PDB file of C-alpha atoms in Angstrom:
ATOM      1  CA  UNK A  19      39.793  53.725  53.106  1.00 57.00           C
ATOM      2  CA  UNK A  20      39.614  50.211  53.529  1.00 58.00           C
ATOM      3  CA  UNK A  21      38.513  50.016  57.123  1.00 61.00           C
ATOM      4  CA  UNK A  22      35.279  51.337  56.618  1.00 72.00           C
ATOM      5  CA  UNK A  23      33.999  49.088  54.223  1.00 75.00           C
ATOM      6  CA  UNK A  24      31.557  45.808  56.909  1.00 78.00           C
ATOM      7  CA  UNK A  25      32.391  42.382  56.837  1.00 78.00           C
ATOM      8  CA  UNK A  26      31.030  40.082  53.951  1.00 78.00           C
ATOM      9  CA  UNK A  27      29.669  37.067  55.388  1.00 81.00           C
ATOM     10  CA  UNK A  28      29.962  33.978  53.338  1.00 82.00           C
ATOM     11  CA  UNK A  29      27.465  30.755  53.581  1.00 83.00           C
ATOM     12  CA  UNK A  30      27.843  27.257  52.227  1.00 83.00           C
ATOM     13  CA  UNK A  31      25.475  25.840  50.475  1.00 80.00           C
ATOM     14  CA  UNK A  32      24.417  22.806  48.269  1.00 83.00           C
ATOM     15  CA  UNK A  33      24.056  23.194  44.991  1.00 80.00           C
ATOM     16  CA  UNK A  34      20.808  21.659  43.246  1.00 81.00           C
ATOM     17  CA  UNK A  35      18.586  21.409  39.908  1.00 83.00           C
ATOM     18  CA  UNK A  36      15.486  23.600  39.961  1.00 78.00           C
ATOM     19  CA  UNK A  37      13.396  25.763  37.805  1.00 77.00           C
ATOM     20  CA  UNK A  38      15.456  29.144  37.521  1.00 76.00           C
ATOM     21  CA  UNK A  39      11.477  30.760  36.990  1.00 74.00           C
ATOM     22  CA  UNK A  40      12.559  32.724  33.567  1.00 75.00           C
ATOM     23  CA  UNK A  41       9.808  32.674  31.336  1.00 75.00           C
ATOM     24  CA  UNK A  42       9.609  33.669  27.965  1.00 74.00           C
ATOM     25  CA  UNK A  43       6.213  33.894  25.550  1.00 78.00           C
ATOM     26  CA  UNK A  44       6.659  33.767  22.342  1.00 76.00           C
ATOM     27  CA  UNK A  45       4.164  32.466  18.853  1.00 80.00           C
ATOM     28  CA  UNK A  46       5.155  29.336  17.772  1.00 77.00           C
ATOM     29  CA  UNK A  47       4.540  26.675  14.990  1.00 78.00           C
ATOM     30  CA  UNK A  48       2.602  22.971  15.692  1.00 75.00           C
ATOM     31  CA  UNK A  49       3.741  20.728  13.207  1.00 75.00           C
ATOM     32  CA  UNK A  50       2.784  17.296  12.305  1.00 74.00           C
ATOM     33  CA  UNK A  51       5.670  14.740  11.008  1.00 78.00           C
ATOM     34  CA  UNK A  52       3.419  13.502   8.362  1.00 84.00           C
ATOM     35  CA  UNK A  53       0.301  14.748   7.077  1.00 90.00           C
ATOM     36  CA  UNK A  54      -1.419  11.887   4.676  1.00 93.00           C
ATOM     37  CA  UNK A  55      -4.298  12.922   1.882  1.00 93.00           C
ATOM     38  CA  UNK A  56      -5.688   9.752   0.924  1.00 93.00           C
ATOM     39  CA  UNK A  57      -7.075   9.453  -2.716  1.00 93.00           C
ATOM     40  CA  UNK A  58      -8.907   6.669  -4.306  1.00 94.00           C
ATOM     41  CA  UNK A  59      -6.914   4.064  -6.264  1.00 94.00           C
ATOM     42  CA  UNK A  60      -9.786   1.977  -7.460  1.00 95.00           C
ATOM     43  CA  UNK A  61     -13.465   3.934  -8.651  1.00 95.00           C
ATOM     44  CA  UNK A  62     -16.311   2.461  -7.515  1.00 96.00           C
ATOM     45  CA  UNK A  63     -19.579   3.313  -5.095  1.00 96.00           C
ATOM     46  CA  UNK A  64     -18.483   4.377  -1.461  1.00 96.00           C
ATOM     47  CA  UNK A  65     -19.928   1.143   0.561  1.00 97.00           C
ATOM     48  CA  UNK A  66     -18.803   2.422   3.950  1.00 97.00           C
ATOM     49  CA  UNK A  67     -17.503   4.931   5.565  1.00 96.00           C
ATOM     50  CA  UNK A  68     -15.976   3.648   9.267  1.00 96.00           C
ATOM     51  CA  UNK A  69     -14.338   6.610  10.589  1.00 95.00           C
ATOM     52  CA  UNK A  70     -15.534  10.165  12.628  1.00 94.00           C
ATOM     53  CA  UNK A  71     -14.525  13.589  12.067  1.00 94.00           C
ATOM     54  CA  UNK A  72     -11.688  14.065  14.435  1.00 93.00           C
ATOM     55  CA  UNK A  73     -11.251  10.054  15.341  1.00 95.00           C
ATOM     56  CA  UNK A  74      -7.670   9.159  16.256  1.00 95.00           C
ATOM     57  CA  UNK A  75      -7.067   5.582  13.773  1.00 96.00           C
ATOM     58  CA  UNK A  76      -4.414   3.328  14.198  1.00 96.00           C
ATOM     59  CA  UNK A  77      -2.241   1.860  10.929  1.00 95.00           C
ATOM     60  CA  UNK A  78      -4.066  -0.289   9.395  1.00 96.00           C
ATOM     61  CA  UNK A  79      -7.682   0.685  10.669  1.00 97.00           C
ATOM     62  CA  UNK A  80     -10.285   0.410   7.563  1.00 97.00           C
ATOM     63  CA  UNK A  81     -11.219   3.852   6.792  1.00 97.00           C
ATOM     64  CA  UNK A  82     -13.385   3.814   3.442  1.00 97.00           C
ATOM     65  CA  UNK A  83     -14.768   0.540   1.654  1.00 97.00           C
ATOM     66  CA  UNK A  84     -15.449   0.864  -2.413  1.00 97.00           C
ATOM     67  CA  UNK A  85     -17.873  -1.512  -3.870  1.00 98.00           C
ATOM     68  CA  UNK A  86     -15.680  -4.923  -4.922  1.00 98.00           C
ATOM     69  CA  UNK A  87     -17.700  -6.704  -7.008  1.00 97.00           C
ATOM     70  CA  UNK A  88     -16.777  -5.331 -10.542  1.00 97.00           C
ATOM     71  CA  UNK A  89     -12.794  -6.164  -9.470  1.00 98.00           C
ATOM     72  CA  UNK A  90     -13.758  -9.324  -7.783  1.00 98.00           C
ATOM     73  CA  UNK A  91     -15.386 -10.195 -11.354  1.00 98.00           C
ATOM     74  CA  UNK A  92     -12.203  -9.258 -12.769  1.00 98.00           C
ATOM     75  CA  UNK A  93     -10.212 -11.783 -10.433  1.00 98.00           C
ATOM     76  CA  UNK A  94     -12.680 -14.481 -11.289  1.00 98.00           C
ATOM     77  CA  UNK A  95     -11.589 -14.159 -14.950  1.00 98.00           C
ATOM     78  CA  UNK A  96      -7.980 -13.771 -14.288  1.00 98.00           C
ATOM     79  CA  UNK A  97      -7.986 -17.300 -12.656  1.00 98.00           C
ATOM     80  CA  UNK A  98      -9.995 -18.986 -15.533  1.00 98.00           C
ATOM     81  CA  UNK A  99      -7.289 -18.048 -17.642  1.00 98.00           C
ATOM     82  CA  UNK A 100      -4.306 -18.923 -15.939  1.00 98.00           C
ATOM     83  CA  UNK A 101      -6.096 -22.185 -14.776  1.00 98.00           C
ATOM     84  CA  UNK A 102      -7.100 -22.807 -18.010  1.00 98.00           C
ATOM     85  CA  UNK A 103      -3.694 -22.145 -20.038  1.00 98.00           C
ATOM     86  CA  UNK A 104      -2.177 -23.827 -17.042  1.00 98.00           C
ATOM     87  CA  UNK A 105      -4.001 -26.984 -17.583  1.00 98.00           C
ATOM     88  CA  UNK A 106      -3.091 -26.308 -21.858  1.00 98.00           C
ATOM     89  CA  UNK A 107       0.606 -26.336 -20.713  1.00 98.00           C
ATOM     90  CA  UNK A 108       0.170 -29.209 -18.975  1.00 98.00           C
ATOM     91  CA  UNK A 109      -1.270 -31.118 -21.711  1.00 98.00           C
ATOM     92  CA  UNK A 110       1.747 -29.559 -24.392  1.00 98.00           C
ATOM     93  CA  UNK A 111       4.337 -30.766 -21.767  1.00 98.00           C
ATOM     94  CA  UNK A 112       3.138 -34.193 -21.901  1.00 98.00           C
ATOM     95  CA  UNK A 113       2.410 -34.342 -25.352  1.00 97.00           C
ATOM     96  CA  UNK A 114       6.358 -32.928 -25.910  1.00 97.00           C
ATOM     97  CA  UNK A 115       7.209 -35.913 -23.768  1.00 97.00           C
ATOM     98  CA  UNK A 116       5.279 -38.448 -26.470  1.00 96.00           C
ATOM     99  CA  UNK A 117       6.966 -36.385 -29.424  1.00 96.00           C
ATOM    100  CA  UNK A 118      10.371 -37.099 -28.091  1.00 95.00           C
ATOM    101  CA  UNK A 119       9.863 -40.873 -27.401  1.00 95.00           C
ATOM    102  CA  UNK A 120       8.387 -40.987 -30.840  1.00 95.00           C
ATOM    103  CA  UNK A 121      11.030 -39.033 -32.525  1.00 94.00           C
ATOM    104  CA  UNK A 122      13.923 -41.118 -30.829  1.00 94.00           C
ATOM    105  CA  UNK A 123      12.038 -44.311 -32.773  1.00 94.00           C
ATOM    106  CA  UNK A 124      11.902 -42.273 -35.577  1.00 91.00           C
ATOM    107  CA  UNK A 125       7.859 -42.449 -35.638  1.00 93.00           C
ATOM    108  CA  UNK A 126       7.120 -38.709 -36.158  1.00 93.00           C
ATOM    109  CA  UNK A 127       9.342 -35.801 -38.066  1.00 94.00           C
ATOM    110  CA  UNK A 128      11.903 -33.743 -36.370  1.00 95.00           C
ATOM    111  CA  UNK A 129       9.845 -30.570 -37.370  1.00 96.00           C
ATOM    112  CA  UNK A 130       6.102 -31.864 -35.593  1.00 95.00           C
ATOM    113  CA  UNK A 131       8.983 -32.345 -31.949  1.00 95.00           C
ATOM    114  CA  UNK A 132      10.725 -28.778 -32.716  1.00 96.00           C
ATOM    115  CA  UNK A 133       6.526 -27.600 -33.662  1.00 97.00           C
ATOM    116  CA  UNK A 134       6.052 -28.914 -29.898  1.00 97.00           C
ATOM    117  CA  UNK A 135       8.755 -27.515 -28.233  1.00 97.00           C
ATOM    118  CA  UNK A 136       7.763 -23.869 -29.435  1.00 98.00           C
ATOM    119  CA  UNK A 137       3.752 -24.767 -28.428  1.00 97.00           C
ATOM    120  CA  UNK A 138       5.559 -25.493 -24.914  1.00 98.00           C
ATOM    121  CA  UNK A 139       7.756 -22.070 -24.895  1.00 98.00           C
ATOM    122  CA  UNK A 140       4.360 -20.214 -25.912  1.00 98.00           C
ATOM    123  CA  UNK A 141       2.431 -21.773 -23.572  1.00 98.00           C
ATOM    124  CA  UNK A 142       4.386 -20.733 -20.791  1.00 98.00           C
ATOM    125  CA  UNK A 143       4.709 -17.335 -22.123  1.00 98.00           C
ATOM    126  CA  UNK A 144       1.219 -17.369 -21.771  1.00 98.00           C
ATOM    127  CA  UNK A 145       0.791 -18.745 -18.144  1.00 98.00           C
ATOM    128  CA  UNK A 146       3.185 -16.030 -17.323  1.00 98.00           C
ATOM    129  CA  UNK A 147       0.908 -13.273 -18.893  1.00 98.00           C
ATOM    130  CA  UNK A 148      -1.913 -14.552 -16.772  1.00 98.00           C
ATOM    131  CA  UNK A 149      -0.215 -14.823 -13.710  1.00 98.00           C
ATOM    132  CA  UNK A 150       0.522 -10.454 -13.753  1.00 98.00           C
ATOM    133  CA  UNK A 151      -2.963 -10.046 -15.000  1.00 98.00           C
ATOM    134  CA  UNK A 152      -4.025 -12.142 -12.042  1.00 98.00           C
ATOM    135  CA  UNK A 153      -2.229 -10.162  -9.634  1.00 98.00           C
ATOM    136  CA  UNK A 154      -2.882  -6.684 -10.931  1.00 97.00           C
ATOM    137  CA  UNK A 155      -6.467  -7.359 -11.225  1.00 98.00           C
ATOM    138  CA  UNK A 156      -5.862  -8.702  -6.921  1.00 98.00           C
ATOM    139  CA  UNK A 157      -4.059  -5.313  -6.795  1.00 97.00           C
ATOM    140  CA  UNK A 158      -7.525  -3.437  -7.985  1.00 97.00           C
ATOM    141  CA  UNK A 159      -9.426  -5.554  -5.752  1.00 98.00           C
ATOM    142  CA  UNK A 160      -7.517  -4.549  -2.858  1.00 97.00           C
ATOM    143  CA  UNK A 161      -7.229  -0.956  -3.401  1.00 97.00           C
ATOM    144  CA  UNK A 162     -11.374  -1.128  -2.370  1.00 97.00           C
ATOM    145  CA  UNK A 163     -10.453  -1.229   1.229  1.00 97.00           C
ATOM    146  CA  UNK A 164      -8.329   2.263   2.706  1.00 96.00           C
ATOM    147  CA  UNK A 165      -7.008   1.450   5.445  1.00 97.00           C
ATOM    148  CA  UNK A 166      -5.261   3.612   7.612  1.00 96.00           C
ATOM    149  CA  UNK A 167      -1.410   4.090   6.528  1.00 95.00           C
ATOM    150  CA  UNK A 168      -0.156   5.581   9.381  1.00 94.00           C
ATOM    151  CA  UNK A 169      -1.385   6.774  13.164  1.00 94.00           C
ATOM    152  CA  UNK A 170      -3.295   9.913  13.852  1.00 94.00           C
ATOM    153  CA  UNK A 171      -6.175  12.132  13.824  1.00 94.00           C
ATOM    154  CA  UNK A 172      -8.302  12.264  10.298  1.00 95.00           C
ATOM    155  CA  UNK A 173      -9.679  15.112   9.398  1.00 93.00           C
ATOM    156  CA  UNK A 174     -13.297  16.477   7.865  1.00 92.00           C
ATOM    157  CA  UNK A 175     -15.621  13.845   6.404  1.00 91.00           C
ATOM    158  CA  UNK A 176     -15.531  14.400   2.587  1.00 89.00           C
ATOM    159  CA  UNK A 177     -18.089  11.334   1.626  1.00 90.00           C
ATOM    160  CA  UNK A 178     -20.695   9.444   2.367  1.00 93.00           C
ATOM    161  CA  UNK A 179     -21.886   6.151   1.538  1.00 95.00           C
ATOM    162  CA  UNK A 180     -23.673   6.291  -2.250  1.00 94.00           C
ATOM    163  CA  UNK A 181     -21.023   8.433  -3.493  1.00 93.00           C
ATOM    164  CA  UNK A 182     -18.951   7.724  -6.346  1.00 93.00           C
ATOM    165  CA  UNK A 183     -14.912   7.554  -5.809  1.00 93.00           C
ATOM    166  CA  UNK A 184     -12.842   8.066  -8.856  1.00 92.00           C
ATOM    167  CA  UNK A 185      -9.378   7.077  -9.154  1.00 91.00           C
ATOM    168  CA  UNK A 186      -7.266  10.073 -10.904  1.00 87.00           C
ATOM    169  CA  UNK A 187      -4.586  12.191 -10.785  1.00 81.00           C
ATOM    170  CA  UNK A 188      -7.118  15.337 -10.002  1.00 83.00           C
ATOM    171  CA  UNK A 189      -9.194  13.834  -7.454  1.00 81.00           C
ATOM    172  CA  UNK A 190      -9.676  15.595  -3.975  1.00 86.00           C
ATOM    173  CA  UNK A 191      -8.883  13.261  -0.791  1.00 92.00           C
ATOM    174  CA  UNK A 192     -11.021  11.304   0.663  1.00 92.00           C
ATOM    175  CA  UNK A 193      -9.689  11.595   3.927  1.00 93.00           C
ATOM    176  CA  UNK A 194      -6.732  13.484   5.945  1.00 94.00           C
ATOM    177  CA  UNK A 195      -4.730  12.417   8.317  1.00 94.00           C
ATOM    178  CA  UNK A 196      -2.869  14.331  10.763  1.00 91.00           C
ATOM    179  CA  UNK A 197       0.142  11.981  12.737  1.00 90.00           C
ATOM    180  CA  UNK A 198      -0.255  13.850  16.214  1.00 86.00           C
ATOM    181  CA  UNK A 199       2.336  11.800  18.392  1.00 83.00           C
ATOM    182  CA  UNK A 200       5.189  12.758  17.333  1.00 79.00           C
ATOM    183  CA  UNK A 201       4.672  16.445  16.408  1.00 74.00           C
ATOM    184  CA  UNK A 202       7.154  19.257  16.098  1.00 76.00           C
ATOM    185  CA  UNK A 203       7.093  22.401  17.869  1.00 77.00           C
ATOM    186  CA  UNK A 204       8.915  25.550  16.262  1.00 78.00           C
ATOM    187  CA  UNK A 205       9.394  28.704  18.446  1.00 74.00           C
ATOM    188  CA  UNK A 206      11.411  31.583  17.570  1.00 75.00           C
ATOM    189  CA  UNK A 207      12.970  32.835  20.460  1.00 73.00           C
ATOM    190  CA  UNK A 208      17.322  33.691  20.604  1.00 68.00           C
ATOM    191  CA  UNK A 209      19.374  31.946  22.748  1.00 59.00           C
TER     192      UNK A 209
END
C-alpha cells in the first residue's frame, strides 16, 4: 500500500540561464545578402587593376581603371559646343534687345524682331542639347573608374592590365563581389 512507498525529499533552488548542452548537426546553407558581378560600362584598355584575389573592399574603393582619354576627348568637345552656342545665345539675346528698341521707333520690320525672337528660342534649344551631350559624355568618362558598390570580399581576378574591356550586354564580369557581413545562414533542422 501506501506506507511502503520512502519519503521524497524536495530542494529549493534558483532558477538560472545556461546552456541546456543539446546539440544538433545538421548541413546548412551560407548565404551572402548581395552578390555583385561588375561589368564594364565604358570599353577601353584596362589601365589598372587595384584589387587581390580574395581582398575585402570597402564602397567606394577603386577596383578597375579603363583608359580615359578617348571620353575625356569627348568632354573636351562637349564644352566647346555648349560654350560656344552659349556665347551665340548671348549675342541673339542682345541683338533681340536692339530689335525691340528699334522696332518700338519703328526703324526695322516687325518680321526681322519676330526672325529674332525664333533665332533666340533656337538658340536655347540648342544650349540645351549641349548641356545632355555634355553630361552623358561626363557619364562615359566616369564609368572608367569601378569602384566598389558595396562592402565585401571580390572574387577571382578576371583581367589584367593591357586587356581590352567591352561594354555589352554579353560581357563576363570583371569582378565579383561577395557582401560577407551580413550573411545568412539556412539550416534545416524541425523545431
Amino acid at each position: 500500500g501506501r506506507g511502503s512507498m520512502p519519503p521524497v525529499t524536495i530542494m529549493a533552488a534558483t532558477a538560472k540561464n545556461g546552456n541546456i548542452g543539446v546539440y544538433l548537426e545538421a548541413i546548412g546553407t551560407v548565404t551572402p545578402v548581395y552578390t555583385v558581378s561588375i561589368t564594364p560600362q565604358a570599353s577601353g584598355m584596362v589601365t589598372a587593376v587595384n584589387y587581390t584575389e580574395g581582398q575585402m573592399v570597402k564602397n567606394g574603393d577603386s577596383l578597375i581603371e579603363i583608359d580615359p582619354r578617348p571620353y575625356l576627348a569627348v568632354v573636351l568637345q562637349a564644352q566647346g559646343a555648349l560654350e560656344r552656342d552659349t556665347n551665340l545665345l548671348a549675342q541673339a539675346k542682345m541683338n533681340l534687345d536692339r530689335y525691340r528698341t528699334a522696332w518700338a521707333r519703328n526703324a526695322i520690320q516687325k518680321q526681322t524682331l519676330d526672325d529674332q525672337e525664333k533665332l533666340v528660342l533656337q538658340l536655347e534649344g540648342t544650349v540645351k542639347s549641349d548641356q545632355g551631350a555634355l553630361q552623358s559624355a561626363q557619364v562615359q568618362l566616369d564609368y572608367c573608374h569601378i569602384a566598389a558598390p558595396i562592402a565585401g570580399r571580390v572574387g577571382l581576378r578576371l583581367l589584367d592590365p593591357g586587356n581590352v574591356a567591352q561594354a555589352s550586354a554579353t560581357t563576363s564580369p570583371l569582378v565579383v563581389i561577395t557582401q560577407i557581413q551580413p550573411i545568412t545562414v539556412i539550416f534545416t533542422i524541425p523545431q
